[in-house]
Coordinates of C-alpha atoms in Angstrom, one line a residue:
X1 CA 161.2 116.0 130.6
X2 CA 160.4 119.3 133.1
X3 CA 162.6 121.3 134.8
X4 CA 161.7 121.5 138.3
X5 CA 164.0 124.8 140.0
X6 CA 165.2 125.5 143.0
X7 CA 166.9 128.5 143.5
X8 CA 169.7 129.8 143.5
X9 CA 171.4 126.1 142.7
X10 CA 168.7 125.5 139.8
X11 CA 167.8 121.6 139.7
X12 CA 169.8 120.3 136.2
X13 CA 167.4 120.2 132.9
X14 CA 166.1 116.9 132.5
X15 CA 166.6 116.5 129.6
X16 CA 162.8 117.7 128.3
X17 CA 163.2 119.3 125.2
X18 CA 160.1 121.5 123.8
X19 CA 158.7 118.3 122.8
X20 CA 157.7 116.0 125.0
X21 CA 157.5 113.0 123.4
X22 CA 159.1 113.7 120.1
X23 CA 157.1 111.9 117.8
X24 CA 158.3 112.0 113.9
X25 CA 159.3 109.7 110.9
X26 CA 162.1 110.4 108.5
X27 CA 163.2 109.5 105.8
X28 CA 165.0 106.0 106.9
X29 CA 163.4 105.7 110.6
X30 CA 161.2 107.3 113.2
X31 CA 161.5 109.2 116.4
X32 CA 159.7 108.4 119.5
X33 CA 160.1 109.2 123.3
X34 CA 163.0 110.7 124.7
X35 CA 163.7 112.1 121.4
X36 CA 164.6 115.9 121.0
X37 CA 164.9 116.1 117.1
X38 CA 161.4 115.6 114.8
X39 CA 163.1 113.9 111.8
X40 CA 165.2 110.3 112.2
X41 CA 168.3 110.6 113.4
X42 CA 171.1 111.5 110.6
X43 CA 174.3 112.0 110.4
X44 CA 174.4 115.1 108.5
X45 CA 172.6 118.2 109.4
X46 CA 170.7 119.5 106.1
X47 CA 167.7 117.0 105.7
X48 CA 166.2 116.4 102.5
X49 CA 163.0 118.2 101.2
X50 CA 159.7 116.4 99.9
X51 CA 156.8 117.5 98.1
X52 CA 154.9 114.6 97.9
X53 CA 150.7 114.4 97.3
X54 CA 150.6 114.6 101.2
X55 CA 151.2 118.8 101.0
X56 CA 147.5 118.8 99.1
X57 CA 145.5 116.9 101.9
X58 CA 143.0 119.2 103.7
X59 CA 143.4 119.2 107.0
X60 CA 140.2 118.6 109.0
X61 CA 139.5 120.4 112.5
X62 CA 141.8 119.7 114.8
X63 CA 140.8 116.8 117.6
X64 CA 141.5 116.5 121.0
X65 CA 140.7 114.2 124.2
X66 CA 137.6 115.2 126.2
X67 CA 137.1 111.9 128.4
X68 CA 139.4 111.2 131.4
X69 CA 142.0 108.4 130.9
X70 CA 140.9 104.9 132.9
X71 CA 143.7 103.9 134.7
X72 CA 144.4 102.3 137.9
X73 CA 147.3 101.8 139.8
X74 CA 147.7 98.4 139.5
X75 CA 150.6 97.5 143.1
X76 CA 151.1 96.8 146.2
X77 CA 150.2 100.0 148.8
X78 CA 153.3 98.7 150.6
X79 CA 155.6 99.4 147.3
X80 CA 154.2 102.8 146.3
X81 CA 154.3 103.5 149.6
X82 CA 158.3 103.7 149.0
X83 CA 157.4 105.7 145.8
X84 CA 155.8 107.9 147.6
X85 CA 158.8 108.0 150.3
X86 CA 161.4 108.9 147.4
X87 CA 158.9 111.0 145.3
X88 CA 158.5 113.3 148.5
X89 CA 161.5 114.0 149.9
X90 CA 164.2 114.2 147.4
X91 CA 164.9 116.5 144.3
X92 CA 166.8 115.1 141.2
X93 CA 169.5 117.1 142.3
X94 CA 170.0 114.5 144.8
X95 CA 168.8 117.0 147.6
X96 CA 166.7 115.7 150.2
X97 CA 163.8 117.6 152.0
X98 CA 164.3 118.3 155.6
X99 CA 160.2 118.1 156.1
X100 CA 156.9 117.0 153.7
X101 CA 155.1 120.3 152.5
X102 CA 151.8 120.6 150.3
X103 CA 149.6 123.4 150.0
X104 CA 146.7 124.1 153.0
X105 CA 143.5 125.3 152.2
X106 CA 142.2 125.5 149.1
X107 CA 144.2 126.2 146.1
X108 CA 143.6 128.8 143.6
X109 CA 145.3 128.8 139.9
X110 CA 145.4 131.4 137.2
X111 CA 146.8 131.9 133.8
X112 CA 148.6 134.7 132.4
X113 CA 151.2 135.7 130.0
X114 CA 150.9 136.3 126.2
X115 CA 149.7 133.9 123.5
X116 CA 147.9 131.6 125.5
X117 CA 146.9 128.9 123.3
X118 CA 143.2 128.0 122.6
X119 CA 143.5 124.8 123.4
X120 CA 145.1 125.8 126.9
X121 CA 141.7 126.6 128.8
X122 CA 140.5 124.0 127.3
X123 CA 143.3 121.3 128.8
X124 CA 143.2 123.2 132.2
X125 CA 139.6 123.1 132.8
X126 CA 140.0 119.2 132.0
X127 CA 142.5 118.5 134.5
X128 CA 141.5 120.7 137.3
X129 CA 138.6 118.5 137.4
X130 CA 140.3 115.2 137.4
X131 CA 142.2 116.7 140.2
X132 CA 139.1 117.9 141.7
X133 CA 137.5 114.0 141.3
X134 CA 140.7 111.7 141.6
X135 CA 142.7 113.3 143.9
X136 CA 140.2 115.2 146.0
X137 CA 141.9 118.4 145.8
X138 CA 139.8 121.5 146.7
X139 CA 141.3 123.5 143.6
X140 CA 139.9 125.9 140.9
X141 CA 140.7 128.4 138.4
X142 CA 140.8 132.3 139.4
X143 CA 140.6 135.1 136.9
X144 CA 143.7 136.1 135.4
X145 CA 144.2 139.7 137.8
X146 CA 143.4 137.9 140.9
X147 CA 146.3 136.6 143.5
X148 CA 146.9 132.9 142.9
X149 CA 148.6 130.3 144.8
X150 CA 150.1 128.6 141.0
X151 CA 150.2 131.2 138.6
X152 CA 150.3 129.4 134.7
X153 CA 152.5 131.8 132.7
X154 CA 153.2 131.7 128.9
X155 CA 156.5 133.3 128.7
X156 CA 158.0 134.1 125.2
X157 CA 160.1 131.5 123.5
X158 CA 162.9 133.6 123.3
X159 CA 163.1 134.7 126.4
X160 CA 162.5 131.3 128.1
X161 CA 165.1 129.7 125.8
X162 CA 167.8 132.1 126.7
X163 CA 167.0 130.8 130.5
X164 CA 165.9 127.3 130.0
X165 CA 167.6 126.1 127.3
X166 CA 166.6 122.5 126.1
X167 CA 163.8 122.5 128.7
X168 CA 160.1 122.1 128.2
X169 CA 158.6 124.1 130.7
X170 CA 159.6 125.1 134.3
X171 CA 158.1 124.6 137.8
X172 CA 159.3 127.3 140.6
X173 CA 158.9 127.8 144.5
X174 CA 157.9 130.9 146.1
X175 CA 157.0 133.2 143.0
X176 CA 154.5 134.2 140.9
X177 CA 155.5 135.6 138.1
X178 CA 158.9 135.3 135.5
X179 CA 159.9 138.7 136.1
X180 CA 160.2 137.5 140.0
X181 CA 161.7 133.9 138.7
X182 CA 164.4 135.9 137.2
X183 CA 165.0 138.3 139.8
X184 CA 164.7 135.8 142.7
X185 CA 168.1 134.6 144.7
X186 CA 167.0 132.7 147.5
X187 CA 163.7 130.5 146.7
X188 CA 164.3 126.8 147.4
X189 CA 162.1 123.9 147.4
X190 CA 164.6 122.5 150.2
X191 CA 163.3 125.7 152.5
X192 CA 160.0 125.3 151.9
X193 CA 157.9 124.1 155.1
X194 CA 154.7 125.1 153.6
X195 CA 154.0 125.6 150.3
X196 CA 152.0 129.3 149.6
X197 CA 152.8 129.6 146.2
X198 CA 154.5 128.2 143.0
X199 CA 154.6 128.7 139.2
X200 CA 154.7 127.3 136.0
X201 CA 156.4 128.8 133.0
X202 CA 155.7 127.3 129.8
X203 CA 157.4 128.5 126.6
X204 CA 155.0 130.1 123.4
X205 CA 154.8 128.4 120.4
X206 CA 154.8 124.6 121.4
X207 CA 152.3 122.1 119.9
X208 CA 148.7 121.8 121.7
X209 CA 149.7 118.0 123.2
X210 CA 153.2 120.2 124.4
X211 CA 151.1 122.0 126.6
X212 CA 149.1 120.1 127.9
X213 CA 151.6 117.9 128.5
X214 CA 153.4 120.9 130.4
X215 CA 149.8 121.2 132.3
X216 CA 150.1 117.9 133.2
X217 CA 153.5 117.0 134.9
X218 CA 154.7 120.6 136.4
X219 CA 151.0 121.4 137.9
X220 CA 151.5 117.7 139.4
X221 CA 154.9 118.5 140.5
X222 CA 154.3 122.1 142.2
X223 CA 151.1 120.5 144.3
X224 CA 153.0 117.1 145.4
X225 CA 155.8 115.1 144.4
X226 CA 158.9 116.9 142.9
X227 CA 161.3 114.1 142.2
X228 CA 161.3 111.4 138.5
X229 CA 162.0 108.2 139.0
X230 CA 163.3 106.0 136.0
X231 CA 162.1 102.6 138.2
X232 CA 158.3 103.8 137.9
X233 CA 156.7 101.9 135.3
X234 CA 153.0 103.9 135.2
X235 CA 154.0 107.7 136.1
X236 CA 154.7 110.9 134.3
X237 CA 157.3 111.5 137.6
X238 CA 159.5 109.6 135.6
X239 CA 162.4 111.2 132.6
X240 CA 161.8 108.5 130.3
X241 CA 158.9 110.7 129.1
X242 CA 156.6 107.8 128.4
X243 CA 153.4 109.0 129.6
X244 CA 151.6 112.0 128.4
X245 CA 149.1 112.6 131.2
X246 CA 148.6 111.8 134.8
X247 CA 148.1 108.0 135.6
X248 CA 146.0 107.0 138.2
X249 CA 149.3 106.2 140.2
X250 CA 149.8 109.9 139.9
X251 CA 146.6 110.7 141.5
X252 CA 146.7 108.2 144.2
X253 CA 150.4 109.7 145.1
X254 CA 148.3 113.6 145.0
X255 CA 145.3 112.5 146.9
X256 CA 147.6 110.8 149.7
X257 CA 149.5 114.4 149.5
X258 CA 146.5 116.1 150.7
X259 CA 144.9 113.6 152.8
X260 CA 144.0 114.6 156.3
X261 CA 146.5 112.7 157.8
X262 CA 149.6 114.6 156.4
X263 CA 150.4 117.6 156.9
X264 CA 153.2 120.3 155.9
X265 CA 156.0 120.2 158.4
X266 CA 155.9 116.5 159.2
X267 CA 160.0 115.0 158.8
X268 CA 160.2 111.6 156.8
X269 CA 160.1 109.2 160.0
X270 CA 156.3 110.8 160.3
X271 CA 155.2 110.6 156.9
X272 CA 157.1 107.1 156.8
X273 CA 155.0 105.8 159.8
X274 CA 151.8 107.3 157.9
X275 CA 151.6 106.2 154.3
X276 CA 151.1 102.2 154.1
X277 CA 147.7 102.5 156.4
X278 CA 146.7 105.9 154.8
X279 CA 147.4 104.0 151.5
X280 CA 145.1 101.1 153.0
X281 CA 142.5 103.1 153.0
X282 CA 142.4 105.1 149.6
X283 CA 143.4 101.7 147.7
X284 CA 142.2 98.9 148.7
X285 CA 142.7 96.9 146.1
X286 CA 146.4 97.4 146.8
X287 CA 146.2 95.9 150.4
X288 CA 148.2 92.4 151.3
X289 CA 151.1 93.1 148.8
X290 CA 154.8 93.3 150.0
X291 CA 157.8 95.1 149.1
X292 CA 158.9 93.6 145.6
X293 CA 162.6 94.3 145.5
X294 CA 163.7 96.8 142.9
X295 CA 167.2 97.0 142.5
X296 CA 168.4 100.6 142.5
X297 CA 169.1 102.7 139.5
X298 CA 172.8 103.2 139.5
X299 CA 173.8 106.9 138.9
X300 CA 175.7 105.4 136.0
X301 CA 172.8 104.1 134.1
X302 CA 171.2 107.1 134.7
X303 CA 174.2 109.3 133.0
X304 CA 174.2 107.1 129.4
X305 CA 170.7 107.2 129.4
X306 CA 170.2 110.9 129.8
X307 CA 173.1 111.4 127.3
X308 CA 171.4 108.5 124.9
X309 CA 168.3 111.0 124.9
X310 CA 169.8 114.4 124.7
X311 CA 171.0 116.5 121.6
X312 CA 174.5 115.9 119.8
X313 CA 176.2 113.3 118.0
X314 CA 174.6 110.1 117.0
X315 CA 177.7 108.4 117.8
X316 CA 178.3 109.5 121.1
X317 CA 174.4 108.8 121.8
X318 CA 174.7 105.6 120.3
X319 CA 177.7 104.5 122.3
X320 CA 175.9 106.1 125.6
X321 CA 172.8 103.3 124.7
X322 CA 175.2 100.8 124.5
X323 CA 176.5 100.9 127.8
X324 CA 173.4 101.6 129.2
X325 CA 172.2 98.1 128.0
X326 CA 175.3 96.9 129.2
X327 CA 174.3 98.2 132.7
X328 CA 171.2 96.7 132.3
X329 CA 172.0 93.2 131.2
X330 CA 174.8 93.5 134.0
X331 CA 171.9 94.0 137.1
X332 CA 170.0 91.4 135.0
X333 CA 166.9 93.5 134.5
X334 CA 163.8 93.1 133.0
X335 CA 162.2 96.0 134.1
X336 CA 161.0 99.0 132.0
X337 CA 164.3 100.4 132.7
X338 CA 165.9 97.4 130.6
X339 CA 163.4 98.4 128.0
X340 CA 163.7 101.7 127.9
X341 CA 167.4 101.1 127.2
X342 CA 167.1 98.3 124.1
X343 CA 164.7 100.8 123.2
X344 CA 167.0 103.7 122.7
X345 CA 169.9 101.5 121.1
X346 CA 167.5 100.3 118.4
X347 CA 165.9 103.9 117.8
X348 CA 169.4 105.3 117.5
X349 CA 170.6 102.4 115.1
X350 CA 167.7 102.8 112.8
X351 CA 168.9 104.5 109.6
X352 CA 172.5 103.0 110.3
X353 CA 172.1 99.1 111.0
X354 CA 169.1 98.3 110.3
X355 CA 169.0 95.0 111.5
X356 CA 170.7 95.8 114.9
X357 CA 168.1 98.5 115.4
X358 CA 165.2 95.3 114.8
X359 CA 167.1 93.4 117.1
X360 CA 166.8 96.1 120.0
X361 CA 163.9 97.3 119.6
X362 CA 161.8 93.9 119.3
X363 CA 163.5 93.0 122.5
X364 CA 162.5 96.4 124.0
X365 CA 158.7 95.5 123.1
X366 CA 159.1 92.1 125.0
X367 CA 160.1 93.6 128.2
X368 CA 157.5 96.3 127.5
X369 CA 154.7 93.4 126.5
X370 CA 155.3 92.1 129.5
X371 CA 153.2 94.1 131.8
X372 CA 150.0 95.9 131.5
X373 CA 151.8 98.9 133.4
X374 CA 154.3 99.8 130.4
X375 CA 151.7 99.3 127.5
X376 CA 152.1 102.7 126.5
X377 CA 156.0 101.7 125.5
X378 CA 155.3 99.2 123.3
X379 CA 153.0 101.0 121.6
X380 CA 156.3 103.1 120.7
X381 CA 158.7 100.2 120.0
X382 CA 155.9 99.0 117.8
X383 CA 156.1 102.4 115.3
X384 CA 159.8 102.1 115.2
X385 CA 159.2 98.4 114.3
X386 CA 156.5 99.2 111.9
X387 CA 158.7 102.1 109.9
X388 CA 161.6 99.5 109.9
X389 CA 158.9 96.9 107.7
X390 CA 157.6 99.9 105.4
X391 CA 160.9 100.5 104.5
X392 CA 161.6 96.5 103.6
X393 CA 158.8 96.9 102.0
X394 CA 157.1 94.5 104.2
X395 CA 153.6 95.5 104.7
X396 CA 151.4 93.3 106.2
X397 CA 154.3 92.8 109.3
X398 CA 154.0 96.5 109.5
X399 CA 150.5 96.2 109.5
X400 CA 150.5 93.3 112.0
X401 CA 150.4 95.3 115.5
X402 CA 149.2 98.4 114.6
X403 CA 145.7 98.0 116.0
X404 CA 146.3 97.3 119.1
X405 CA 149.2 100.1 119.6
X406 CA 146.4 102.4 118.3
X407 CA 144.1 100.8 121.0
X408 CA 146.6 101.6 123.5
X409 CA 147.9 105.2 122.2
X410 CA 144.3 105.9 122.5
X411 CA 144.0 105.0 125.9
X412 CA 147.0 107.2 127.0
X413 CA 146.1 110.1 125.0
X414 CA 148.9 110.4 123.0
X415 CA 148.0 112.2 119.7
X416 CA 151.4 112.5 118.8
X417 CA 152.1 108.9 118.6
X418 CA 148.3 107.8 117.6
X419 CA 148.6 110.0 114.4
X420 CA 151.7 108.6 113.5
X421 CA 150.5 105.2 114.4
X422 CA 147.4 106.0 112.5
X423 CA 149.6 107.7 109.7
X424 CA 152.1 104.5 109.2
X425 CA 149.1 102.1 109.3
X426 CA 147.3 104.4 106.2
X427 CA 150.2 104.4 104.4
X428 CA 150.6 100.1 104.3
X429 CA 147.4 99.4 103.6
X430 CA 148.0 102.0 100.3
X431 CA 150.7 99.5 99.8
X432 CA 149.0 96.5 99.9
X433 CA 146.3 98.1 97.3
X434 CA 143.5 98.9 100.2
X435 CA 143.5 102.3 98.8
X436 CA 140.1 103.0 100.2
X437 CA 140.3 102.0 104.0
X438 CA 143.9 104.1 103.5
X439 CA 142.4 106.9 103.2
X440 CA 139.5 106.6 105.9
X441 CA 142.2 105.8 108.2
X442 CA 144.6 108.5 107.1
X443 CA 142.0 111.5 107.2
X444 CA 141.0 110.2 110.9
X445 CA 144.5 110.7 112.0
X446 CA 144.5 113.9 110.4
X447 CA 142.6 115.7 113.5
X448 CA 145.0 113.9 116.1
X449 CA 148.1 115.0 113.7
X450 CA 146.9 118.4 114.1
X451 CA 147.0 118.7 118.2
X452 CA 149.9 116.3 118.6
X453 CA 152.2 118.1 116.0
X454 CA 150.5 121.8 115.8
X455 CA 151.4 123.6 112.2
X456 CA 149.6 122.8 108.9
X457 CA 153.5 122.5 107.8
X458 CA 154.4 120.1 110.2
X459 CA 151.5 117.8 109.9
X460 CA 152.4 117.8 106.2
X461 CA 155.9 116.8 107.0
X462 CA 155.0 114.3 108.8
X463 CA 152.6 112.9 105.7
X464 CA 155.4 113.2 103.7
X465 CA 157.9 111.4 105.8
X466 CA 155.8 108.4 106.2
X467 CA 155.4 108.3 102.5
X468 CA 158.8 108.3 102.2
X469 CA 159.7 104.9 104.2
X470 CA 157.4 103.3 101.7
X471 CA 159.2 104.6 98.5

């Protein structure tokens, strides 16, 4: 998750550690979204070292996404017309926003700082123009010394730690640079009435898919919405950390931001009366629907979950799942929220009760399964479930849904977790003596590997961790 600031009262961390999705197998499980450590959860602190055949694979180039995700958002205009509603005018901080702002006129975007990534231009250019095509923004990159409405700044690690510690990366109102972040005492989203300018600090060092994940959500956040919801199934505005990339809910929410008939200033009984026909008329396809009711998600729920997905002791996160599915089967959801929380249970059991963790985490895929908008989620339970059958030794199960999570992990753009789909799927068909579709499979994972994890060091740990389950 982001960190979205208003100062001086800066907006809690939400719980986005410097990987996004934290994607890794150890030694007795694997780690997928919400995740802050690589390895599998353990409960001592000096993890084992391999050297395994995986440290003498050549890596090939490194790979990365060039097309634009096909998504559509797939409800009612009447129901994300209330996401838009609680998207717009409330913080995570609980604060509401006395009046809708947006940027007017055309808006300009630069990069600066030291040790801008390669890949980073790259990434940009991309999503500037599904801005520019999806969400109709008039918006463009500026050289690096001209005056910019967002200014992109790569900030030291050290430094940014020190400041943002457990964060990702850091969207701000009313400055430009981290020097003025730092300095600054009064900017506040909640006084902003207009918005002139904005930036987003991302932290040196993180993998390629980091980034652009960083791109992704804070550029969103510091043009339109600036709340998460957990209740949104199909959305990178949400802390379960599920997608990578903007949805094509996310760009229907931005293109009604800067349609013609909003406009900074207006209160929420104006932008209320607006949205469901301005809605009409981008989606159509999302005309005719109601309100489906959606209970609320209790502040309670909210707390364990956070606390499941955060840093510390296994057994406080584990107890913190617990009562989080407790919450869940209380409301009687069957929601993603419901999944996400079987799904944290069962990651955090892996390693430690083994058949608990199966339990949980097949359940999570069910709820997942059941909608095409939480795909992406299954694909995750379905890694945990796979590295659960490579460690029984049970290959073709692990084998069983593989291709279709890849399928899906495609689709989303995950590298992270198609590598390590990829990876796991290599690595059971070694098993099963299919030695030579093993290895085509492994060395076309290789590429992803390389942008979702970043080092030649950790891609090989990653080899090697996989290898491991099987042993």
């Amino acid at each position: 998750m982001s960190l979205t600031l208003s100062l001086p009262r800066p907006a809690p961390s939400r719980s986005r550690h410097p990987r996004r999705i934290a994607l890794g197998l150890g030694l007795l499980a694997l780690v997928a979204c919400g995740a802050p450590e690589m390895r599998a959860p353990r409960e001592d602190s000096t993890p084992e070292l391999l050297t395994v055949s995986a440290q003498r694979i050549e890596l090939p180039p490194m790979k990365r996404f060039t097309t634009a995700p096909k998504t559509t958002p797939r409800r009612s205009n009447v129901q994300m017309a209330q996401d838009f509603m609680d998207l717009s005018f409330r913080l995570e901080t609980g604060a509401t926003l006395p009046v809708f702002s947006r940027f007017e006129g055309p808006i300009s975007v630069r990069v600066v700082g030291a040790q801008v990534p390669t890949t980073l231009n790259a990434d940009l250019g991309d999503l500037l123009d599904r801005l520019k095509r999806e969400a109709g923004l008039d918006i463009a990159l500026v050289p690096r010394t001209s005056p910019a409405a967002i200014t992109i700044e790569l900030v030291p690690a050290a430094a940014f730690r020190k400041r943002a510690p457990n964060t990702a990366c850091i969207a701000a109102a009313d400055v430009s640079s981290w020097a003025e972040f730092r300095a600054a005492r009064a900017a506040s989203w909640t006084t902003v009435r207009t918005r002139t300018r904005a930036a987003i600090f991302i932290p040196t060092g993180g993998t390629p898919q980091d980034v652009r994940d960083c791109l992704h959500e804070e550029l969103a956040q510091a043009l339109g919405p600036l709340n998460d919801l957990f209740r949104l199934p199909d959305s990178v505005f949400n802390d379960d950390n599920i997608h990578s990339v903007l949805t094509g809910f996310d760009m229907l929410m931005l293109r009604a931001t800067y349609a013609p008939e909003l406009r900074s200033g207006l209160t929420r009984e104006q932008v209320a009366a607006l949205i469901v026909p301005l809605l009409d008329r981008l989606n159509p396809a999302g005309r005719g629907g109601g309100l489906a009711r959606v209970d609320t998600t209790p502040h309670d729920w909210i707390a364990n979950v956070t606390r499941a997905m955060d840093g510390g002791a296994l057994s406080a996160r584990r107890a913190a799942a617990t009562r989080a599915v407790a919450i869940a089967q209380n409301r009687g959801w069957s929601d993603n929220r419901a999944g996400l929380s079987y799904f944290l249970l069962g990651r955090l059991q892996q390693g430690q009760n083994t058949e608990a963790a199966r339990a949980n985490l097949e359940q999570a895929r069910r709820l997942f399964t059941g909608s095409s908008l939480t795909e992406i989620a299954a694909a995750h339970a379905t890694l945990h479930l796979a590295a659960i059958d490579l460690v029984r030794g049970d290959y073709p199960s692990a084998l069983a849904d593989l291709d279709p999570a890849i399928a899906t992990a495609t689709r989303a753009q995950n590298a992270a977790l198609l590598s390590s789909l990829m990876l796991t799927k290599a690595e059971a068909l070694l098993r099963i003596g299919r030695a030579g579709e093993a290895q085509a499979v492994r060395l076309d994972s290789l590429g992803w590997a390389r942008y979702g994890f970043g080092s030649d060091r950790d891609v090989y740990a990653h080899i090697a961790d996989i290898q491991a389950l099987a042993r």
